[in-house]
Amino acid sequence: MSAERYRVGISSSDGDGVIDCDATDTLLRGALRNGVALSYECNSGGCGSCKFDLLEGEVENLWPEAPGLSPRDRRKGRLLACQCRPISDCRIKARVEASAPPIRPSRREVAFVGRKALTPGMAEFRFVSEGAADFLPGQFAMLSLPGIDGERAYSMSNTANEDGHWRFIIKRMPGGKGTGFLFDRLGTGDRIGLDGPYGNAWLREDNERDIVLIAGGSGLSPVVSIVRAITSSERFSGRKVYFFYGGRGPQDICTERILKTLEPSGVELICHTAVSDAALAREAGWEGPRCFVHELVEQTLGDRMPEFEFYFCGPPPMTEAVQRMAMIDYRVPFDQLHFDRFF
Ligand SMILES: Cc1cc2nc3c(=O)[nH]c(=O)nc-3n(C[C@H](O)[C@H](O)[C@H](O)COP(=O)(O)OP(=O)(O)OC[C@H]3O[C@@H](n4cnc5c(N)ncnc54)[C@H](O)[C@@H]3O)c2cc1C
Ligand code: FES
């Protein structure tokens, strides 16, 4: 039985459009499935970039307390397109980008195949779907986990393939409901929902610049996907690729283990790691750099920063520090920066 669909009119500074939105979809997902690039980042209620004004009609708000809205937004009646489903035909005013990523998101089921521990709190999870796993390196998917409210965003760590293989590097969050389920209750063969791909921090092929990849903590997954794509494609032959990874303590650093499985064909891959917690570093006898990962990038690249294309992912304080340093201190043009903040 097909679900009910509603017509949603979207007014933006570039003009008006209409989409057909499935009643089970949020307005954001409905728009993206129609190829309309409503502005967004996290698809998880955290960043606020999908804010809209409801001009006509009714919506159901799936997570009224979502942190992406400020008290001022709430006073003005603003809503989040990633958290609202249409319950009638409606009309909204929202920001729309010039173009949507090339692959439209779709839903499927995946079966859990297994996981490999990378650190005491982080593992690479493997799933398989029927049909191809189609996404760009650096993108993410929304996973629906049984009994958990809201879906969780996880970035793929592998590359697109015809065999339906999906991999995700996931960090356990103390007390987290989603990661608690994934690490403690998910069993081999269990099926979960996967909707994707989403995200704007995908690997660009339209320039010849050398590449800087930066990850902090759980931000490793999408940059591993990008490095796997770069090292297996002749398209990037001759490029230098700097890979920076920062963790709290030495036991968080697992990049060597991941990178040694790669065979860089024609690219020069240079890896730098740092830990930020001085006490953990001392305890473990860490002799490498002790600083935040953006400081490591600055010490290594300094004034050369504007020469590179940047991809970075991780917790908001880390991505904001990198963005500030690159744009304000070193004048890297904004269109050379591609990032996901993991709310
Ligand atoms: C774009 C993006 C990509 C990400 N990629 C990765 C990755 O590759 N690896 C990784 O380890 N982490 C990643 N994360 C973080 C991940 O999505 C989770 O936030 C994290 O794993 C903690 O989840 P939890 O359920 O354990 O914690 P919890 O504290 O239980 O939940 C945290 C998150 O779940 C969502 N949430 C909570 N309650 C609700 C609700 N009622 N309705 C809707 N949503 C709700 C919110 O987004 C919240 O921030 C990514 C986040 C984003 C935004
Ligand atoms: S995309 Fe909706 S709050 Fe981030």
mmCIF file of C-alpha atoms and ligand atoms in Angstrom:
data_model
loop_
_atom_site.group_PDB
_atom_site.id
_atom_site.type_symbol
_atom_site.label_atom_id
_atom_site.label_comp_id
_atom_site.label_asym_id
_atom_site.label_seq_id
_atom_site.Cartn_x
_atom_site.Cartn_y
_atom_site.Cartn_z
ATOM 1 C CA MET A 1 0.000 0.000 0.000
ATOM 2 C CA SER A 2 1.517 3.345 -0.968
ATOM 3 C CA ALA A 3 1.691 6.046 1.725
ATOM 4 C CA GLU A 4 -0.212 9.295 1.472
ATOM 5 C CA ARG A 5 1.581 12.157 -0.287
ATOM 6 C CA TYR A 6 1.201 15.896 0.166
ATOM 7 C CA ARG A 7 2.021 18.830 -2.074
ATOM 8 C CA VAL A 8 4.514 21.175 -0.452
ATOM 9 C CA GLY A 9 5.127 24.616 -1.958
ATOM 10 C CA ILE A 10 8.626 25.957 -1.234
ATOM 11 C CA SER A 11 9.325 29.716 -1.472
ATOM 12 C CA SER A 12 12.951 30.815 -1.378
ATOM 13 C CA SER A 13 14.942 33.860 -2.409
ATOM 14 C CA ASP A 14 15.445 32.156 -5.801
ATOM 15 C CA GLY A 15 11.731 31.674 -6.520
ATOM 16 C CA ASP A 16 8.934 29.196 -5.833
ATOM 17 C CA GLY A 17 8.666 25.446 -6.425
ATOM 18 C CA VAL A 18 6.385 22.542 -5.483
ATOM 19 C CA ILE A 19 7.292 19.015 -4.392
ATOM 20 C CA ASP A 20 5.307 15.874 -3.738
ATOM 21 C CA CYS A 21 6.253 14.707 -0.221
ATOM 22 C CA ASP A 22 5.525 11.263 1.183
ATOM 23 C CA ALA A 23 3.650 11.531 4.527
ATOM 24 C CA THR A 24 6.319 9.322 6.165
ATOM 25 C CA ASP A 25 9.111 11.690 5.092
ATOM 26 C CA THR A 26 10.320 14.861 6.751
ATOM 27 C CA LEU A 27 10.106 17.964 4.558
ATOM 28 C CA LEU A 28 13.900 17.904 4.160
ATOM 29 C CA ARG A 29 14.045 14.303 2.978
ATOM 30 C CA GLY A 30 11.012 14.803 0.722
ATOM 31 C CA ALA A 31 12.696 17.793 -0.924
ATOM 32 C CA LEU A 32 16.035 15.997 -1.396
ATOM 33 C CA ARG A 33 14.296 12.928 -2.865
ATOM 34 C CA ASN A 34 12.713 15.333 -5.377
ATOM 35 C CA GLY A 35 16.140 16.847 -6.223
ATOM 36 C CA VAL A 36 15.346 20.129 -4.410
ATOM 37 C CA ALA A 37 18.381 21.225 -2.358
ATOM 38 C CA LEU A 38 16.765 22.558 0.851
ATOM 39 C CA SER A 39 19.618 23.913 2.959
ATOM 40 C CA TYR A 40 20.816 21.431 5.600
ATOM 41 C CA GLU A 41 23.818 19.948 7.333
ATOM 42 C CA CYS A 42 23.207 17.329 10.033
ATOM 43 C CA ASN A 43 19.715 15.945 9.193
ATOM 44 C CA SER A 44 19.557 15.277 12.950
ATOM 45 C CA GLY A 45 17.996 18.363 14.567
ATOM 46 C CA GLY A 46 21.299 19.764 15.839
ATOM 47 C CA CYS A 47 22.640 22.472 13.514
ATOM 48 C CA GLY A 48 19.626 24.657 12.645
ATOM 49 C CA SER A 49 20.562 25.101 8.975
ATOM 50 C CA CYS A 50 17.241 23.630 7.757
ATOM 51 C CA LYS A 51 15.054 26.228 9.561
ATOM 52 C CA PHE A 52 11.853 27.243 7.792
ATOM 53 C CA ASP A 53 8.691 29.317 8.255
ATOM 54 C CA LEU A 54 5.355 27.543 7.824
ATOM 55 C CA LEU A 55 3.178 29.808 5.639
ATOM 56 C CA GLU A 56 0.151 27.523 5.120
ATOM 57 C CA GLY A 57 -0.944 24.007 6.124
ATOM 58 C CA GLU A 58 0.045 21.730 9.000
ATOM 59 C CA VAL A 59 3.092 19.699 9.956
ATOM 60 C CA GLU A 60 3.889 17.182 12.701
ATOM 61 C CA ASN A 61 7.004 18.099 14.703
ATOM 62 C CA LEU A 62 8.843 14.835 15.489
ATOM 63 C CA TRP A 63 11.288 16.354 17.996
ATOM 64 C CA PRO A 64 9.975 19.691 19.371
ATOM 65 C CA GLU A 65 12.934 19.966 21.811
ATOM 66 C CA ALA A 66 15.583 19.570 19.064
ATOM 67 C CA PRO A 67 18.578 21.771 19.953
ATOM 68 C CA GLY A 68 18.896 23.239 16.419
ATOM 69 C CA LEU A 69 16.360 25.998 17.245
ATOM 70 C CA SER A 70 17.288 28.940 19.461
ATOM 71 C CA PRO A 71 14.749 30.459 21.900
ATOM 72 C CA ARG A 72 14.405 33.351 19.407
ATOM 73 C CA ASP A 73 13.618 30.911 16.545
ATOM 74 C CA ARG A 74 10.974 29.270 18.728
ATOM 75 C CA ARG A 75 9.415 32.656 19.603
ATOM 76 C CA LYS A 76 9.208 33.427 15.879
ATOM 77 C CA GLY A 77 7.512 30.049 15.244
ATOM 78 C CA ARG A 78 10.370 28.668 13.147
ATOM 79 C CA LEU A 79 10.638 24.901 12.605
ATOM 80 C CA LEU A 80 13.262 22.418 11.412
ATOM 81 C CA ALA A 81 12.669 20.772 8.022
ATOM 82 C CA CYS A 82 14.639 17.682 9.151
ATOM 83 C CA GLN A 83 12.200 17.177 12.069
ATOM 84 C CA CYS A 84 8.801 18.025 10.503
ATOM 85 C CA ARG A 85 6.521 15.818 8.420
ATOM 86 C CA PRO A 86 3.591 17.234 6.402
ATOM 87 C CA ILE A 87 0.113 16.247 7.592
ATOM 88 C CA SER A 88 -1.675 18.316 4.923
ATOM 89 C CA ASP A 89 -0.716 20.138 1.738
ATOM 90 C CA CYS A 90 1.371 23.088 2.865
ATOM 91 C CA ARG A 91 3.577 26.008 1.868
ATOM 92 C CA ILE A 92 6.887 26.907 3.490
ATOM 93 C CA LYS A 93 9.571 29.588 3.217
ATOM 94 C CA ALA A 94 13.094 28.169 3.404
ATOM 95 C CA ARG A 95 16.660 28.503 2.109
ATOM 96 C CA VAL A 96 17.421 26.480 -1.024
ATOM 97 C CA GLU A 97 20.951 25.858 -2.362
ATOM 98 C CA ALA A 98 21.865 26.201 -6.028
ATOM 99 C CA SER A 99 22.327 22.452 -6.553
ATOM 100 C CA ALA A 100 21.699 19.157 -4.725
ATOM 101 C CA PRO A 101 24.310 16.357 -4.410
ATOM 102 C CA PRO A 102 24.084 14.098 -7.468
ATOM 103 C CA ILE A 103 22.677 10.950 -5.771
ATOM 104 C CA ARG A 104 19.127 11.212 -4.420
ATOM 105 C CA PRO A 105 18.586 9.514 -1.042
ATOM 106 C CA SER A 106 16.446 6.383 -0.737
ATOM 107 C CA ARG A 107 15.406 3.933 2.005
ATOM 108 C CA ARG A 108 16.421 0.283 2.250
ATOM 109 C CA GLU A 109 17.029 -2.447 4.829
ATOM 110 C CA VAL A 110 20.509 -3.652 5.657
ATOM 111 C CA ALA A 111 21.639 -6.766 7.559
ATOM 112 C CA PHE A 112 24.427 -6.559 10.147
ATOM 113 C CA VAL A 113 27.425 -8.649 9.101
ATOM 114 C CA GLY A 114 29.952 -7.932 11.855
ATOM 115 C CA ARG A 115 32.294 -5.383 13.390
ATOM 116 C CA LYS A 116 36.003 -4.957 13.936
ATOM 117 C CA ALA A 117 37.322 -3.076 16.982
ATOM 118 C CA LEU A 118 39.705 -0.208 16.155
ATOM 119 C CA THR A 119 40.165 1.219 19.658
ATOM 120 C CA PRO A 120 38.562 0.320 23.027
ATOM 121 C CA GLY A 121 35.589 2.596 22.179
ATOM 122 C CA MET A 122 35.459 2.611 18.383
ATOM 123 C CA ALA A 123 34.707 -0.073 15.782
ATOM 124 C CA GLU A 124 34.044 -0.423 12.070
ATOM 125 C CA PHE A 125 30.549 -1.892 11.555
ATOM 126 C CA ARG A 126 29.686 -3.815 8.362
ATOM 127 C CA PHE A 127 26.215 -4.170 6.833
ATOM 128 C CA VAL A 128 24.919 -5.537 3.543
ATOM 129 C CA SER A 129 21.898 -4.485 1.475
ATOM 130 C CA GLU A 130 20.218 -5.950 -1.576
ATOM 131 C CA GLY A 131 21.302 -3.864 -4.576
ATOM 132 C CA ALA A 132 24.203 -1.448 -4.844
ATOM 133 C CA ALA A 133 25.581 0.807 -2.101
ATOM 134 C CA ASP A 134 25.497 4.090 -3.956
ATOM 135 C CA PHE A 135 27.042 7.178 -2.346
ATOM 136 C CA LEU A 136 29.917 9.627 -2.692
ATOM 137 C CA PRO A 137 33.015 9.337 -0.479
ATOM 138 C CA GLY A 138 32.404 11.465 2.635
ATOM 139 C CA GLN A 139 28.592 11.159 2.741
ATOM 140 C CA PHE A 140 26.452 9.766 5.554
ATOM 141 C CA ALA A 141 23.282 7.690 6.049
ATOM 142 C CA MET A 142 20.497 7.758 8.645
ATOM 143 C CA LEU A 143 20.136 4.478 10.551
ATOM 144 C CA SER A 144 16.812 3.496 12.201
ATOM 145 C CA LEU A 145 17.459 1.411 15.274
ATOM 146 C CA PRO A 146 14.617 -0.613 16.833
ATOM 147 C CA GLY A 147 13.175 0.930 20.000
ATOM 148 C CA ILE A 148 15.243 4.160 19.678
ATOM 149 C CA ASP A 149 13.481 7.498 19.060
ATOM 150 C CA GLY A 150 14.832 9.389 16.034
ATOM 151 C CA GLU A 151 17.333 8.078 13.524
ATOM 152 C CA ARG A 152 21.106 8.460 13.924
ATOM 153 C CA ALA A 153 23.500 9.819 11.288
ATOM 154 C CA TYR A 154 26.607 7.745 10.529
ATOM 155 C CA SER A 155 29.127 8.395 7.765
ATOM 156 C CA MET A 156 30.195 5.581 5.486
ATOM 157 C CA SER A 157 33.868 4.596 5.795
ATOM 158 C CA ASN A 158 34.038 2.531 2.594
ATOM 159 C CA THR A 159 33.337 3.538 -1.004
ATOM 160 C CA ALA A 160 30.368 2.927 -3.308
ATOM 161 C CA ASN A 161 30.065 -0.640 -4.586
ATOM 162 C CA GLU A 162 27.706 -2.906 -6.535
ATOM 163 C CA ASP A 163 27.655 -5.586 -3.802
ATOM 164 C CA GLY A 164 25.651 -3.576 -1.252
ATOM 165 C CA HIS A 165 28.445 -3.285 1.341
ATOM 166 C CA TRP A 166 28.062 -0.423 3.829
ATOM 167 C CA ARG A 167 30.681 0.261 6.496
ATOM 168 C CA PHE A 168 30.657 2.813 9.309
ATOM 169 C CA ILE A 169 33.311 3.693 11.902
ATOM 170 C CA ILE A 170 31.306 4.355 15.058
ATOM 171 C CA LYS A 171 32.424 5.647 18.433
ATOM 172 C CA ARG A 172 30.551 4.555 21.535
ATOM 173 C CA MET A 173 29.046 7.533 23.409
ATOM 174 C CA PRO A 174 28.883 6.977 27.183
ATOM 175 C CA GLY A 175 25.154 6.677 27.985
ATOM 176 C CA GLY A 176 24.223 7.068 24.280
ATOM 177 C CA LYS A 177 21.063 5.205 23.260
ATOM 178 C CA GLY A 178 21.974 4.599 19.607
ATOM 179 C CA THR A 179 25.581 3.548 20.158
ATOM 180 C CA GLY A 180 24.500 1.504 23.212
ATOM 181 C CA PHE A 181 22.191 -0.460 20.888
ATOM 182 C CA LEU A 182 24.806 -0.814 18.137
ATOM 183 C CA PHE A 183 27.606 -2.021 20.433
ATOM 184 C CA ASP A 184 25.608 -4.112 22.934
ATOM 185 C CA ARG A 185 22.430 -5.423 21.316
ATOM 186 C CA LEU A 186 22.871 -5.669 17.540
ATOM 187 C CA GLY A 187 23.438 -9.295 16.505
ATOM 188 C CA THR A 188 24.744 -10.830 13.276
ATOM 189 C CA GLY A 189 21.955 -11.027 10.686
ATOM 190 C CA ASP A 190 19.768 -8.387 12.440
ATOM 191 C CA ARG A 191 18.144 -5.986 9.980
ATOM 192 C CA ILE A 192 17.865 -2.220 10.434
ATOM 193 C CA GLY A 193 16.663 0.664 8.229
ATOM 194 C CA LEU A 194 19.148 2.769 6.262
ATOM 195 C CA ASP A 195 18.211 5.979 4.454
ATOM 196 C CA GLY A 196 20.758 7.824 2.351
ATOM 197 C CA PRO A 197 23.042 9.093 1.090
ATOM 198 C CA TYR A 198 23.047 12.546 2.697
ATOM 199 C CA GLY A 199 25.688 15.214 3.270
ATOM 200 C CA ASN A 200 27.644 17.871 1.442
ATOM 201 C CA ALA A 201 31.221 17.068 2.487
ATOM 202 C CA TRP A 202 31.854 14.675 -0.405
ATOM 203 C CA LEU A 203 35.053 14.375 -2.374
ATOM 204 C CA ARG A 204 35.228 16.942 -5.199
ATOM 205 C CA GLU A 205 36.829 15.946 -8.506
ATOM 206 C CA ASP A 206 36.573 19.354 -10.190
ATOM 207 C CA ASN A 207 39.986 20.738 -9.134
ATOM 208 C CA GLU A 208 43.627 19.663 -9.051
ATOM 209 C CA ARG A 209 44.553 20.917 -5.582
ATOM 210 C CA ASP A 210 46.411 18.780 -3.054
ATOM 211 C CA ILE A 211 44.122 17.543 -0.286
ATOM 212 C CA VAL A 212 43.940 17.979 3.487
ATOM 213 C CA LEU A 213 41.809 15.532 5.502
ATOM 214 C CA ILE A 214 41.199 16.331 9.171
ATOM 215 C CA ALA A 215 39.296 14.229 11.689
ATOM 216 C CA GLY A 216 38.727 14.425 15.398
ATOM 217 C CA GLY A 217 37.314 11.525 17.462
ATOM 218 C CA SER A 218 34.294 9.975 15.741
ATOM 219 C CA GLY A 219 34.959 12.073 12.603
ATOM 220 C CA LEU A 220 37.254 9.384 11.257
ATOM 221 C CA SER A 221 34.679 7.502 9.167
ATOM 222 C CA PRO A 222 34.053 9.950 6.284
ATOM 223 C CA VAL A 223 37.720 10.909 5.913
ATOM 224 C CA VAL A 224 38.617 7.199 5.749
ATOM 225 C CA SER A 225 36.036 6.852 2.959
ATOM 226 C CA ILE A 226 37.659 9.783 1.149
ATOM 227 C CA VAL A 227 41.193 8.447 1.594
ATOM 228 C CA ARG A 228 40.047 4.994 0.382
ATOM 229 C CA ALA A 229 38.533 6.631 -2.720
ATOM 230 C CA ILE A 230 41.584 8.783 -3.448
ATOM 231 C CA THR A 231 44.081 5.957 -3.082
ATOM 232 C CA SER A 232 42.128 3.623 -5.354
ATOM 233 C CA SER A 233 41.533 6.035 -8.241
ATOM 234 C CA GLU A 234 43.975 7.164 -10.902
ATOM 235 C CA ARG A 235 42.087 10.463 -10.995
ATOM 236 C CA PHE A 236 44.131 11.659 -7.988
ATOM 237 C CA SER A 237 47.491 10.337 -9.141
ATOM 238 C CA GLY A 238 50.346 12.771 -8.406
ATOM 239 C CA ARG A 239 48.512 14.535 -5.540
ATOM 240 C CA LYS A 240 49.762 15.015 -2.012
ATOM 241 C CA VAL A 241 47.221 14.013 0.631
ATOM 242 C CA TYR A 242 47.725 15.149 4.237
ATOM 243 C CA PHE A 243 45.736 13.109 6.766
ATOM 244 C CA PHE A 244 45.453 14.647 10.259
ATOM 245 C CA TYR A 245 43.804 12.783 13.125
ATOM 246 C CA GLY A 246 43.382 13.939 16.706
ATOM 247 C CA GLY A 247 42.196 11.939 19.709
ATOM 248 C CA ARG A 248 42.062 12.576 23.455
ATOM 249 C CA GLY A 249 44.598 9.943 24.407
ATOM 250 C CA PRO A 250 47.071 7.595 22.691
ATOM 251 C CA GLN A 251 44.589 4.698 22.834
ATOM 252 C CA ASP A 252 42.269 6.659 20.483
ATOM 253 C CA ILE A 253 44.853 6.726 17.700
ATOM 254 C CA CYS A 254 44.137 3.947 15.211
ATOM 255 C CA THR A 255 45.063 5.561 11.894
ATOM 256 C CA GLU A 256 48.175 3.464 11.277
ATOM 257 C CA ARG A 257 46.085 0.299 11.461
ATOM 258 C CA ILE A 258 43.612 1.647 8.903
ATOM 259 C CA LEU A 259 46.092 3.259 6.531
ATOM 260 C CA LYS A 260 48.395 0.259 6.333
ATOM 261 C CA THR A 261 45.630 -1.660 4.524
ATOM 262 C CA LEU A 262 45.735 0.893 1.666
ATOM 263 C CA GLU A 263 47.922 0.782 -1.389
ATOM 264 C CA PRO A 264 48.242 4.425 -2.448
ATOM 265 C CA SER A 265 48.463 4.284 -6.235
ATOM 266 C CA GLY A 266 50.382 7.379 -7.299
ATOM 267 C CA VAL A 267 49.378 9.619 -4.354
ATOM 268 C CA GLU A 268 51.717 10.707 -1.603
ATOM 269 C CA LEU A 269 49.888 10.039 1.680
ATOM 270 C CA ILE A 270 51.282 11.867 4.723
ATOM 271 C CA CYS A 271 49.723 11.093 8.112
ATOM 272 C CA HIS A 272 50.049 13.223 11.265
ATOM 273 C CA THR A 273 48.427 12.434 14.619
ATOM 274 C CA ALA A 274 48.138 14.279 17.924
ATOM 275 C CA VAL A 275 46.581 13.721 21.326
ATOM 276 C CA SER A 276 45.035 16.531 23.358
ATOM 277 C CA ASP A 277 44.952 15.172 26.927
ATOM 278 C CA ALA A 278 48.403 15.738 28.461
ATOM 279 C CA ALA A 279 47.767 13.401 31.426
ATOM 280 C CA LEU A 280 46.704 10.484 29.181
ATOM 281 C CA ALA A 281 49.709 11.177 26.924
ATOM 282 C CA ARG A 282 52.100 11.106 29.896
ATOM 283 C CA GLU A 283 50.601 7.922 31.347
ATOM 284 C CA ALA A 284 51.008 6.063 28.044
ATOM 285 C CA GLY A 285 54.475 7.488 27.291
ATOM 286 C CA TRP A 286 53.227 9.180 24.080
ATOM 287 C CA GLU A 287 56.098 10.939 22.356
ATOM 288 C CA GLY A 288 54.157 12.506 19.494
ATOM 289 C CA PRO A 289 52.511 15.963 19.381
ATOM 290 C CA ARG A 290 50.264 16.962 22.308
ATOM 291 C CA CYS A 291 47.785 19.506 20.982
ATOM 292 C CA PHE A 292 44.404 19.879 19.307
ATOM 293 C CA VAL A 293 44.209 18.637 15.740
ATOM 294 C CA HIS A 294 43.702 22.122 14.224
ATOM 295 C CA GLU A 295 46.934 23.239 15.942
ATOM 296 C CA LEU A 296 48.723 20.289 14.353
ATOM 297 C CA VAL A 297 47.439 21.382 10.924
ATOM 298 C CA GLU A 298 48.664 24.916 11.560
ATOM 299 C CA GLN A 299 52.117 23.742 12.697
ATOM 300 C CA THR A 300 52.442 21.529 9.601
ATOM 301 C CA LEU A 301 50.980 23.663 6.799
ATOM 302 C CA GLY A 302 51.008 27.265 8.083
ATOM 303 C CA ASP A 303 50.829 29.834 5.266
ATOM 304 C CA ARG A 304 50.460 27.132 2.593
ATOM 305 C CA MET A 305 46.872 26.477 3.684
ATOM 306 C CA PRO A 306 45.128 28.322 0.813
ATOM 307 C CA GLU A 307 46.755 25.899 -1.684
ATOM 308 C CA PHE A 308 44.654 22.947 -0.464
ATOM 309 C CA GLU A 309 41.157 21.488 -0.709
ATOM 310 C CA PHE A 310 39.987 20.683 2.865
ATOM 311 C CA TYR A 311 37.643 17.948 4.148
ATOM 312 C CA PHE A 312 37.029 17.783 7.904
ATOM 313 C CA CYS A 313 34.626 16.073 10.278
ATOM 314 C CA GLY A 314 34.152 15.670 13.994
ATOM 315 C CA PRO A 315 32.551 17.267 17.036
ATOM 316 C CA PRO A 316 31.389 20.905 16.552
ATOM 317 C CA PRO A 317 34.191 22.523 18.663
ATOM 318 C CA MET A 318 36.797 20.831 16.454
ATOM 319 C CA THR A 319 35.146 21.668 13.116
ATOM 320 C CA GLU A 320 34.548 25.248 14.238
ATOM 321 C CA ALA A 321 38.221 25.638 15.291
ATOM 322 C CA VAL A 322 39.398 24.351 11.886
ATOM 323 C CA GLN A 323 36.955 26.588 10.028
ATOM 324 C CA ARG A 324 37.996 29.684 12.000
ATOM 325 C CA MET A 325 41.684 28.984 11.547
ATOM 326 C CA ALA A 326 41.417 28.240 7.808
ATOM 327 C CA MET A 327 39.059 31.085 6.866
ATOM 328 C CA ILE A 328 39.986 33.862 9.263
ATOM 329 C CA ASP A 329 43.672 33.267 10.077
ATOM 330 C CA TYR A 330 44.807 31.890 6.694
ATOM 331 C CA ARG A 331 42.179 33.201 4.234
ATOM 332 C CA VAL A 332 41.295 29.839 2.697
ATOM 333 C CA PRO A 333 38.315 30.479 0.371
ATOM 334 C CA PHE A 334 35.073 29.000 1.780
ATOM 335 C CA ASP A 335 34.452 26.888 -1.335
ATOM 336 C CA GLN A 336 37.676 24.944 -0.604
ATOM 337 C CA LEU A 337 36.278 23.832 2.786
ATOM 338 C CA HIS A 338 33.943 20.827 3.022
ATOM 339 C CA PHE A 339 32.871 19.675 6.470
ATOM 340 C CA ASP A 340 30.342 17.843 8.612
ATOM 341 C CA ARG A 341 29.744 18.724 12.227
ATOM 342 C CA PHE A 342 28.784 15.626 14.237
ATOM 343 C CA PHE A 343 26.040 16.884 16.570
HETATM 344 C C1 LIG B 1 26.285 14.287 9.759
HETATM 345 C C2 LIG B 1 26.660 13.411 10.931
HETATM 346 C C3 LIG B 1 27.475 12.317 10.708
HETATM 347 C C4 LIG B 1 27.865 11.524 11.803
HETATM 348 N N1 LIG B 1 28.723 10.474 11.561
HETATM 349 C C5 LIG B 1 29.162 9.736 12.612
HETATM 350 C C6 LIG B 1 30.101 8.657 12.402
HETATM 351 O O1 LIG B 1 30.510 8.361 11.272
HETATM 352 N N2 LIG B 1 30.530 7.967 13.496
HETATM 353 C C7 LIG B 1 30.090 8.250 14.762
HETATM 354 O O2 LIG B 1 30.518 7.592 15.714
HETATM 355 N N3 LIG B 1 29.189 9.270 14.982
HETATM 356 C C8 LIG B 1 28.721 9.991 13.951
HETATM 357 N N4 LIG B 1 27.791 10.991 14.171
HETATM 358 C C9 LIG B 1 27.217 11.164 15.526
HETATM 359 C C10 LIG B 1 25.997 10.191 15.683
HETATM 360 O O3 LIG B 1 24.963 10.561 14.778
HETATM 361 C C11 LIG B 1 25.392 10.207 17.085
HETATM 362 O O4 LIG B 1 25.034 11.520 17.457
HETATM 363 C C12 LIG B 1 26.311 9.620 18.139
HETATM 364 O O5 LIG B 1 26.689 8.283 17.764
HETATM 365 C C13 LIG B 1 25.640 9.565 19.516
HETATM 366 O O6 LIG B 1 24.449 8.835 19.393
HETATM 367 P P1 LIG B 1 23.760 8.088 20.626
HETATM 368 O O7 LIG B 1 22.421 7.650 20.198
HETATM 369 O O8 LIG B 1 24.676 7.051 21.164
HETATM 370 O O9 LIG B 1 23.655 9.232 21.717
HETATM 371 P P2 LIG B 1 22.297 9.937 22.243
HETATM 372 O O10 LIG B 1 22.778 10.975 23.205
HETATM 373 O O11 LIG B 1 21.317 8.958 22.709
HETATM 374 O O12 LIG B 1 21.726 10.649 20.937
HETATM 375 C C14 LIG B 1 22.475 11.667 20.289
HETATM 376 C C15 LIG B 1 21.861 12.164 19.007
HETATM 377 O O13 LIG B 1 20.716 11.445 18.609
HETATM 378 C C16 LIG B 1 19.754 12.336 18.039
HETATM 379 N N5 LIG B 1 18.519 12.244 18.853
HETATM 380 C C17 LIG B 1 18.422 12.046 20.174
HETATM 381 N N6 LIG B 1 17.137 12.012 20.554
HETATM 382 C C18 LIG B 1 16.388 12.179 19.439
HETATM 383 C C19 LIG B 1 14.991 12.239 19.178
HETATM 384 N N7 LIG B 1 14.067 12.084 20.118
HETATM 385 N N8 LIG B 1 14.595 12.439 17.910
HETATM 386 C C20 LIG B 1 15.509 12.595 16.932
HETATM 387 N N9 LIG B 1 16.851 12.534 17.109
HETATM 388 C C21 LIG B 1 17.277 12.339 18.361
HETATM 389 C C22 LIG B 1 20.368 13.684 18.032
HETATM 390 O O14 LIG B 1 21.010 13.877 16.801
HETATM 391 C C23 LIG B 1 21.394 13.601 19.143
HETATM 392 O O15 LIG B 1 22.478 14.486 18.967
HETATM 393 C C24 LIG B 1 27.390 11.805 13.106
HETATM 394 C C25 LIG B 1 26.529 12.897 13.302
HETATM 395 C C26 LIG B 1 26.179 13.680 12.242
HETATM 396 C C27 LIG B 1 25.254 14.850 12.482
HETATM 397 S S1 FES B 2 19.767 19.837 9.188
HETATM 398 FE FE1 FES B 2 18.061 20.159 10.433
HETATM 399 S S2 FES B 2 18.926 20.820 12.278
HETATM 400 FE FE2 FES B 2 20.664 20.257 11.094
#
